[in-house]
mmCIF file of C-alpha atoms in Angstrom:
data_model
loop_
_atom_site.group_PDB
_atom_site.id
_atom_site.type_symbol
_atom_site.label_atom_id
_atom_site.label_comp_id
_atom_site.label_asym_id
_atom_site.label_seq_id
_atom_site.Cartn_x
_atom_site.Cartn_y
_atom_site.Cartn_z
ATOM 1 C CA UNK A 1 0.000 0.000 0.000
ATOM 2 C CA UNK A 2 1.097 3.526 -0.705
ATOM 3 C CA UNK A 3 -0.490 6.911 -1.204
ATOM 4 C CA UNK A 4 -1.547 8.067 -4.667
ATOM 5 C CA UNK A 5 1.516 9.073 -6.653
ATOM 6 C CA UNK A 6 2.688 10.042 -10.133
ATOM 7 C CA UNK A 7 4.135 6.821 -11.578
ATOM 8 C CA UNK A 8 7.347 6.902 -13.542
ATOM 9 C CA UNK A 9 5.830 5.307 -16.636
ATOM 10 C CA UNK A 10 2.843 7.661 -16.844
ATOM 11 C CA UNK A 11 4.206 11.058 -15.820
ATOM 12 C CA UNK A 12 3.404 14.295 -17.678
ATOM 13 C CA UNK A 13 6.304 15.678 -19.655
ATOM 14 C CA UNK A 14 7.420 18.240 -17.072
ATOM 15 C CA UNK A 15 7.333 15.695 -14.248
ATOM 16 C CA UNK A 16 9.053 13.062 -16.408
ATOM 17 C CA UNK A 17 11.880 15.525 -17.066
ATOM 18 C CA UNK A 18 12.131 16.144 -13.326
ATOM 19 C CA UNK A 19 12.224 12.399 -12.710
ATOM 20 C CA UNK A 20 15.130 12.020 -15.097
ATOM 21 C CA UNK A 21 16.984 14.787 -13.298
ATOM 22 C CA UNK A 22 16.371 12.989 -9.991
ATOM 23 C CA UNK A 23 17.741 9.731 -11.413
ATOM 24 C CA UNK A 24 20.786 11.582 -12.698
ATOM 25 C CA UNK A 25 21.410 13.353 -9.378
ATOM 26 C CA UNK A 26 21.012 10.139 -7.375
ATOM 27 C CA UNK A 27 22.817 7.953 -9.892
ATOM 28 C CA UNK A 28 19.727 5.764 -9.622
ATOM 29 C CA UNK A 29 17.764 3.579 -12.021
ATOM 30 C CA UNK A 30 14.476 4.433 -10.276
ATOM 31 C CA UNK A 31 12.631 7.376 -8.720
ATOM 32 C CA UNK A 32 12.013 6.739 -5.006
ATOM 33 C CA UNK A 33 8.580 7.094 -3.449
ATOM 34 C CA UNK A 34 9.002 10.507 -1.831
ATOM 35 C CA UNK A 35 9.566 12.161 -5.206
ATOM 36 C CA UNK A 36 6.614 10.370 -6.836
ATOM 37 C CA UNK A 37 4.357 11.576 -4.019
ATOM 38 C CA UNK A 38 5.711 15.118 -4.174
ATOM 39 C CA UNK A 39 5.028 15.148 -7.923
ATOM 40 C CA UNK A 40 1.299 15.213 -7.118
ATOM 41 C CA UNK A 41 1.951 18.845 -6.191
ATOM 42 C CA UNK A 42 3.845 20.266 -9.201
ATOM 43 C CA UNK A 43 4.718 23.640 -7.667
ATOM 44 C CA UNK A 44 6.189 22.033 -4.548
ATOM 45 C CA UNK A 45 7.930 19.449 -6.722
ATOM 46 C CA UNK A 46 9.565 22.203 -8.805
ATOM 47 C CA UNK A 47 10.751 24.143 -5.738
ATOM 48 C CA UNK A 48 12.198 21.031 -4.098
ATOM 49 C CA UNK A 49 13.849 19.844 -7.301
ATOM 50 C CA UNK A 50 15.500 23.235 -7.735
ATOM 51 C CA UNK A 51 17.200 22.815 -4.335
ATOM 52 C CA UNK A 52 17.999 19.134 -4.716
ATOM 53 C CA UNK A 53 21.476 19.630 -6.241
ATOM 54 C CA UNK A 54 22.463 21.582 -3.118
ATOM 55 C CA UNK A 55 21.273 18.731 -0.896
ATOM 56 C CA UNK A 56 23.112 16.134 -2.974
ATOM 57 C CA UNK A 57 26.299 18.228 -2.929
ATOM 58 C CA UNK A 58 26.161 18.498 0.857
ATOM 59 C CA UNK A 59 25.768 14.739 1.145
ATOM 60 C CA UNK A 60 28.564 14.008 -1.311
ATOM 61 C CA UNK A 61 30.970 16.445 0.374
ATOM 62 C CA UNK A 62 30.243 14.819 3.744
ATOM 63 C CA UNK A 63 30.619 11.261 2.424
ATOM 64 C CA UNK A 64 27.138 10.694 3.785
ATOM 65 C CA UNK A 65 26.213 7.465 1.978
ATOM 66 C CA UNK A 66 29.024 5.305 3.428
ATOM 67 C CA UNK A 67 28.852 7.164 6.756
ATOM 68 C CA UNK A 68 25.117 6.453 7.092
ATOM 69 C CA UNK A 69 25.622 2.811 6.134
ATOM 70 C CA UNK A 70 28.348 2.430 8.751
ATOM 71 C CA UNK A 71 26.332 4.240 11.429
ATOM 72 C CA UNK A 72 23.499 1.766 10.917
ATOM 73 C CA UNK A 73 25.722 -1.325 10.657
ATOM 74 C CA UNK A 74 27.649 -0.543 13.810
ATOM 75 C CA UNK A 75 24.425 -0.425 15.841
ATOM 76 C CA UNK A 76 23.075 -3.611 14.314
ATOM 77 C CA UNK A 77 26.254 -5.596 14.925
ATOM 78 C CA UNK A 78 25.854 -8.590 17.168
ATOM 79 C CA UNK A 79 22.190 -9.197 16.385
ATOM 80 C CA UNK A 80 21.511 -12.920 15.937
ATOM 81 C CA UNK A 81 20.969 -13.890 12.317
ATOM 82 C CA UNK A 82 21.278 -16.686 9.803
ATOM 83 C CA UNK A 83 22.292 -16.097 6.188
ATOM 84 C CA UNK A 84 19.440 -16.264 3.707
ATOM 85 C CA UNK A 85 20.137 -17.493 0.159
ATOM 86 C CA UNK A 86 17.987 -14.939 -1.617
ATOM 87 C CA UNK A 87 17.340 -14.653 -5.334
ATOM 88 C CA UNK A 88 20.108 -12.519 -6.914
ATOM 89 C CA UNK A 89 17.541 -9.889 -7.902
ATOM 90 C CA UNK A 90 16.562 -9.498 -4.253
ATOM 91 C CA UNK A 91 20.152 -8.597 -3.400
ATOM 92 C CA UNK A 92 20.120 -6.182 -6.335
ATOM 93 C CA UNK A 93 16.955 -4.462 -5.063
ATOM 94 C CA UNK A 94 18.466 -4.091 -1.595
ATOM 95 C CA UNK A 95 21.650 -2.712 -3.142
ATOM 96 C CA UNK A 96 19.744 -0.065 -5.111
ATOM 97 C CA UNK A 97 17.973 1.167 -1.986
ATOM 98 C CA UNK A 98 21.183 1.119 0.044
ATOM 99 C CA UNK A 99 22.653 3.543 -2.473
ATOM 100 C CA UNK A 100 19.592 5.775 -2.858
ATOM 101 C CA UNK A 101 18.073 5.997 0.620
ATOM 102 C CA UNK A 102 20.813 7.946 2.432
ATOM 103 C CA UNK A 103 20.471 10.797 -0.060
ATOM 104 C CA UNK A 104 16.680 10.388 0.054
ATOM 105 C CA UNK A 105 16.941 10.946 3.791
ATOM 106 C CA UNK A 106 18.794 14.226 3.348
ATOM 107 C CA UNK A 107 16.180 15.311 0.824
ATOM 108 C CA UNK A 108 13.248 14.329 3.056
ATOM 109 C CA UNK A 109 14.649 16.256 6.026
ATOM 110 C CA UNK A 110 15.390 19.272 3.849
ATOM 111 C CA UNK A 111 11.757 19.530 2.681
ATOM 112 C CA UNK A 112 9.953 18.370 5.851
ATOM 113 C CA UNK A 113 12.225 20.006 8.413
ATOM 114 C CA UNK A 114 14.629 18.790 11.074
ATOM 115 C CA UNK A 115 11.858 18.545 13.683
ATOM 116 C CA UNK A 116 9.426 16.558 11.501
ATOM 117 C CA UNK A 117 8.223 13.337 13.118
ATOM 118 C CA UNK A 118 5.458 10.881 12.187
ATOM 119 C CA UNK A 119 2.292 10.675 14.239
ATOM 120 C CA UNK A 120 2.891 7.033 15.173
ATOM 121 C CA UNK A 121 5.925 4.835 15.913
ATOM 122 C CA UNK A 122 7.903 3.384 13.017
ATOM 123 C CA UNK A 123 9.573 -0.014 13.495
ATOM 124 C CA UNK A 124 10.194 0.424 17.199
ATOM 125 C CA UNK A 125 9.102 -1.719 20.145
ATOM 126 C CA UNK A 126 6.541 -2.785 20.905
ATOM 127 C CA UNK A 127 5.538 -3.442 17.314
ATOM 128 C CA UNK A 128 1.812 -3.879 16.596
ATOM 129 C CA UNK A 129 0.464 -7.413 16.986
ATOM 130 C CA UNK A 130 1.600 -9.522 14.068
ATOM 131 C CA UNK A 131 -0.876 -9.841 11.205
ATOM 132 C CA UNK A 132 -1.340 -12.927 9.046
ATOM 133 C CA UNK A 133 -1.314 -10.601 6.027
ATOM 134 C CA UNK A 134 2.349 -9.748 5.461
ATOM 135 C CA UNK A 135 1.532 -6.491 3.654
ATOM 136 C CA UNK A 136 -0.780 -5.322 6.424
ATOM 137 C CA UNK A 137 1.938 -6.237 8.903
ATOM 138 C CA UNK A 138 4.666 -4.315 7.048
ATOM 139 C CA UNK A 139 2.415 -1.264 6.746
ATOM 140 C CA UNK A 140 1.384 -1.279 10.408
ATOM 141 C CA UNK A 141 4.941 -1.816 11.661
ATOM 142 C CA UNK A 142 6.078 1.183 9.597
ATOM 143 C CA UNK A 143 3.500 3.476 11.165
ATOM 144 C CA UNK A 144 0.530 2.917 8.874
ATOM 145 C CA UNK A 145 1.412 5.753 6.484
ATOM 146 C CA UNK A 146 3.188 4.012 3.637
ATOM 147 C CA UNK A 147 4.609 0.626 2.699
ATOM 148 C CA UNK A 148 8.235 1.525 1.929
ATOM 149 C CA UNK A 149 9.404 1.067 -1.631
ATOM 150 C CA UNK A 150 12.090 -1.452 -0.742
ATOM 151 C CA UNK A 151 9.491 -3.903 0.559
ATOM 152 C CA UNK A 152 7.079 -3.273 -2.317
ATOM 153 C CA UNK A 153 9.901 -3.935 -4.767
ATOM 154 C CA UNK A 154 10.505 -7.342 -3.145
ATOM 155 C CA UNK A 155 6.946 -8.460 -3.959
ATOM 156 C CA UNK A 156 7.999 -10.510 -7.038
ATOM 157 C CA UNK A 157 9.939 -12.874 -4.720
ATOM 158 C CA UNK A 158 7.367 -13.929 -2.097
ATOM 159 C CA UNK A 159 9.485 -16.748 -0.670
ATOM 160 C CA UNK A 160 12.352 -14.355 0.024
ATOM 161 C CA UNK A 161 9.946 -11.754 1.370
ATOM 162 C CA UNK A 162 8.454 -14.353 3.710
ATOM 163 C CA UNK A 163 11.926 -15.043 5.137
ATOM 164 C CA UNK A 164 13.355 -11.521 5.219
ATOM 165 C CA UNK A 165 10.420 -9.684 6.762
ATOM 166 C CA UNK A 166 10.210 -11.781 9.998
ATOM 167 C CA UNK A 167 13.970 -11.372 10.498
ATOM 168 C CA UNK A 168 13.662 -7.598 10.123
ATOM 169 C CA UNK A 169 10.576 -7.472 12.329
ATOM 170 C CA UNK A 170 12.420 -9.337 15.078
ATOM 171 C CA UNK A 171 15.408 -6.980 15.114
ATOM 172 C CA UNK A 172 12.992 -4.038 15.179
ATOM 173 C CA UNK A 173 10.990 -5.524 18.047
ATOM 174 C CA UNK A 174 14.222 -5.812 20.028
ATOM 175 C CA UNK A 175 14.945 -2.094 19.592
ATOM 176 C CA UNK A 176 18.194 -2.334 17.623
ATOM 177 C CA UNK A 177 16.654 -1.037 14.404
ATOM 178 C CA UNK A 178 15.312 2.111 16.070
ATOM 179 C CA UNK A 179 18.727 2.778 17.623
ATOM 180 C CA UNK A 180 20.377 2.404 14.222
ATOM 181 C CA UNK A 181 17.737 4.632 12.659
ATOM 182 C CA UNK A 182 18.264 7.432 15.177
ATOM 183 C CA UNK A 183 22.033 7.333 14.647
ATOM 184 C CA UNK A 184 21.515 7.706 10.904
ATOM 185 C CA UNK A 185 19.005 10.504 11.363
ATOM 186 C CA UNK A 186 21.278 12.386 13.788
ATOM 187 C CA UNK A 187 24.093 12.148 11.254
ATOM 188 C CA UNK A 188 21.827 13.529 8.535
ATOM 189 C CA UNK A 189 20.773 16.460 10.700
ATOM 190 C CA UNK A 190 24.448 17.282 11.274
ATOM 191 C CA UNK A 191 25.129 17.259 7.528
ATOM 192 C CA UNK A 192 22.186 19.597 6.873
ATOM 193 C CA UNK A 193 22.861 22.039 9.728
ATOM 194 C CA UNK A 194 23.501 25.713 8.854
ATOM 195 C CA UNK A 195 23.476 25.131 5.101
ATOM 196 C CA UNK A 196 21.064 27.703 3.714
ATOM 197 C CA UNK A 197 18.150 25.270 3.448
ATOM 198 C CA UNK A 198 16.309 26.390 6.582
ATOM 199 C CA UNK A 199 13.635 28.195 4.548
ATOM 200 C CA UNK A 200 12.791 25.211 2.353
ATOM 201 C CA UNK A 201 10.317 23.382 4.663
ATOM 202 C CA UNK A 202 8.152 26.499 4.966
ATOM 203 C CA UNK A 203 8.273 27.040 1.209
ATOM 204 C CA UNK A 204 7.202 23.476 0.556
ATOM 205 C CA UNK A 205 4.505 23.516 3.262
ATOM 206 C CA UNK A 206 2.948 26.640 1.767
ATOM 207 C CA UNK A 207 2.406 24.697 -1.467
ATOM 208 C CA UNK A 208 0.934 21.534 0.084
ATOM 209 C CA UNK A 209 -2.471 20.670 1.584
ATOM 210 C CA UNK A 210 -2.433 19.880 5.306
ATOM 211 C CA UNK A 211 -2.918 16.164 4.707
ATOM 212 C CA UNK A 212 0.178 16.031 2.518
ATOM 213 C CA UNK A 213 2.242 17.936 5.092
ATOM 214 C CA UNK A 214 1.337 15.265 7.658
ATOM 215 C CA UNK A 215 2.324 12.485 5.252
ATOM 216 C CA UNK A 216 5.682 14.065 4.406
ATOM 217 C CA UNK A 217 6.467 14.358 8.119
ATOM 218 C CA UNK A 218 6.754 10.555 8.070
ATOM 219 C CA UNK A 219 9.657 10.495 5.647
ATOM 220 C CA UNK A 220 12.617 11.725 7.763
ATOM 221 C CA UNK A 221 11.935 8.916 10.240
ATOM 222 C CA UNK A 222 10.695 6.436 7.652
ATOM 223 C CA UNK A 223 13.627 6.817 5.269
ATOM 224 C CA UNK A 224 16.175 6.770 8.107
ATOM 225 C CA UNK A 225 14.518 3.520 9.185
ATOM 226 C CA UNK A 226 14.882 2.159 5.666
ATOM 227 C CA UNK A 227 18.589 3.021 5.653
ATOM 228 C CA UNK A 228 18.915 0.837 8.743
ATOM 229 C CA UNK A 229 16.723 -1.886 7.249
ATOM 230 C CA UNK A 230 18.810 -1.904 4.091
ATOM 231 C CA UNK A 231 21.954 -2.545 6.112
ATOM 232 C CA UNK A 232 20.199 -5.272 8.075
ATOM 233 C CA UNK A 233 18.976 -6.996 4.915
ATOM 234 C CA UNK A 234 22.430 -6.710 3.365
ATOM 235 C CA UNK A 235 23.768 -8.485 6.440
ATOM 236 C CA UNK A 236 21.147 -11.242 6.252
ATOM 237 C CA UNK A 237 21.389 -11.955 2.531
ATOM 238 C CA UNK A 238 24.101 -14.421 1.536
ATOM 239 C CA UNK A 239 25.939 -12.794 -1.372
ATOM 240 C CA UNK A 240 27.344 -14.672 -4.384
ATOM 241 C CA UNK A 241 30.924 -14.622 -3.103
ATOM 242 C CA UNK A 242 29.842 -16.626 -0.072
ATOM 243 C CA UNK A 243 30.165 -13.696 2.350
ATOM 244 C CA UNK A 244 27.750 -10.986 3.327
ATOM 245 C CA UNK A 245 28.793 -7.773 1.675
ATOM 246 C CA UNK A 246 29.569 -4.660 3.701
ATOM 247 C CA UNK A 247 31.026 -2.854 0.710
ATOM 248 C CA UNK A 248 29.818 0.690 0.312
ATOM 249 C CA UNK A 249 27.998 1.432 -2.920
#
C-alpha cells in the first residue's frame, strides 16, 4: 500500500523531465517514493527539485552514503541472524535502496524540516500485533502511512519476502533497528545544519495541503529507518561470493 503518486511510466512531460533529473542526481535507475508523491503537487515538486542539487552536494561532500551505512551497521552488529540465500535480484533491489536511501533521507529532512516526526511509531518496540497478512503487517509496523518502496519492490519474490520480513521485524521488536535509525538521522541532521536550506520546509509547506504535510512528516523517520533496514537486509542476505557484503555502494 502507498499513497496516490505520479508513476514513472505515466508522468506528464514536465514531471518526467524532473524524474530524469532525480535519477541523474542520485545515480539511480528508479525514482524513489518521496519524489513520486511530491510530484502530485507540481509547484512544490519544482521548488524542491531546484534545491535538490544543493542537498546532494552536501551529502557528497560529507561522504554521507558510506557514513550512514556504517552508522546503521555498527548499531546492528551482534544481532543474531542466519544467512538467507535470496534470489540474486533481491540482493540487487536491496543494493539499489542502500545507495539511494541515504540521499533520500537528506532530501526528506530538507523539505519536511529537522523537527518533523510521524504521528505514530515506526519499526520500534513494541511493534503492533503480528498480522497474518504480510503487507498489512509491514504497513502497520512502519506506522501505517506508507509501505516503503524497498518492501514493495521485493513483492515478485514472495518466498524471500516471507523469510526476510520476519527477520527484520524481530530486530525491530528488540529495539536495535530504532537505535540504528536514530544514529543515521542524527548524522543527517548534522550534515544539513547551517546550510542555507532552513527556509525550504516552509516554502514546501505553503504549497501543500495539510494532509500532505502530515504524510511528508513521516519520511525523515521512515527513510532513516529504511537506511537501517537496508543494512540489516544486506547483512542477512548471503551474497554470491559466499560472504555478506559490507562494501559501500
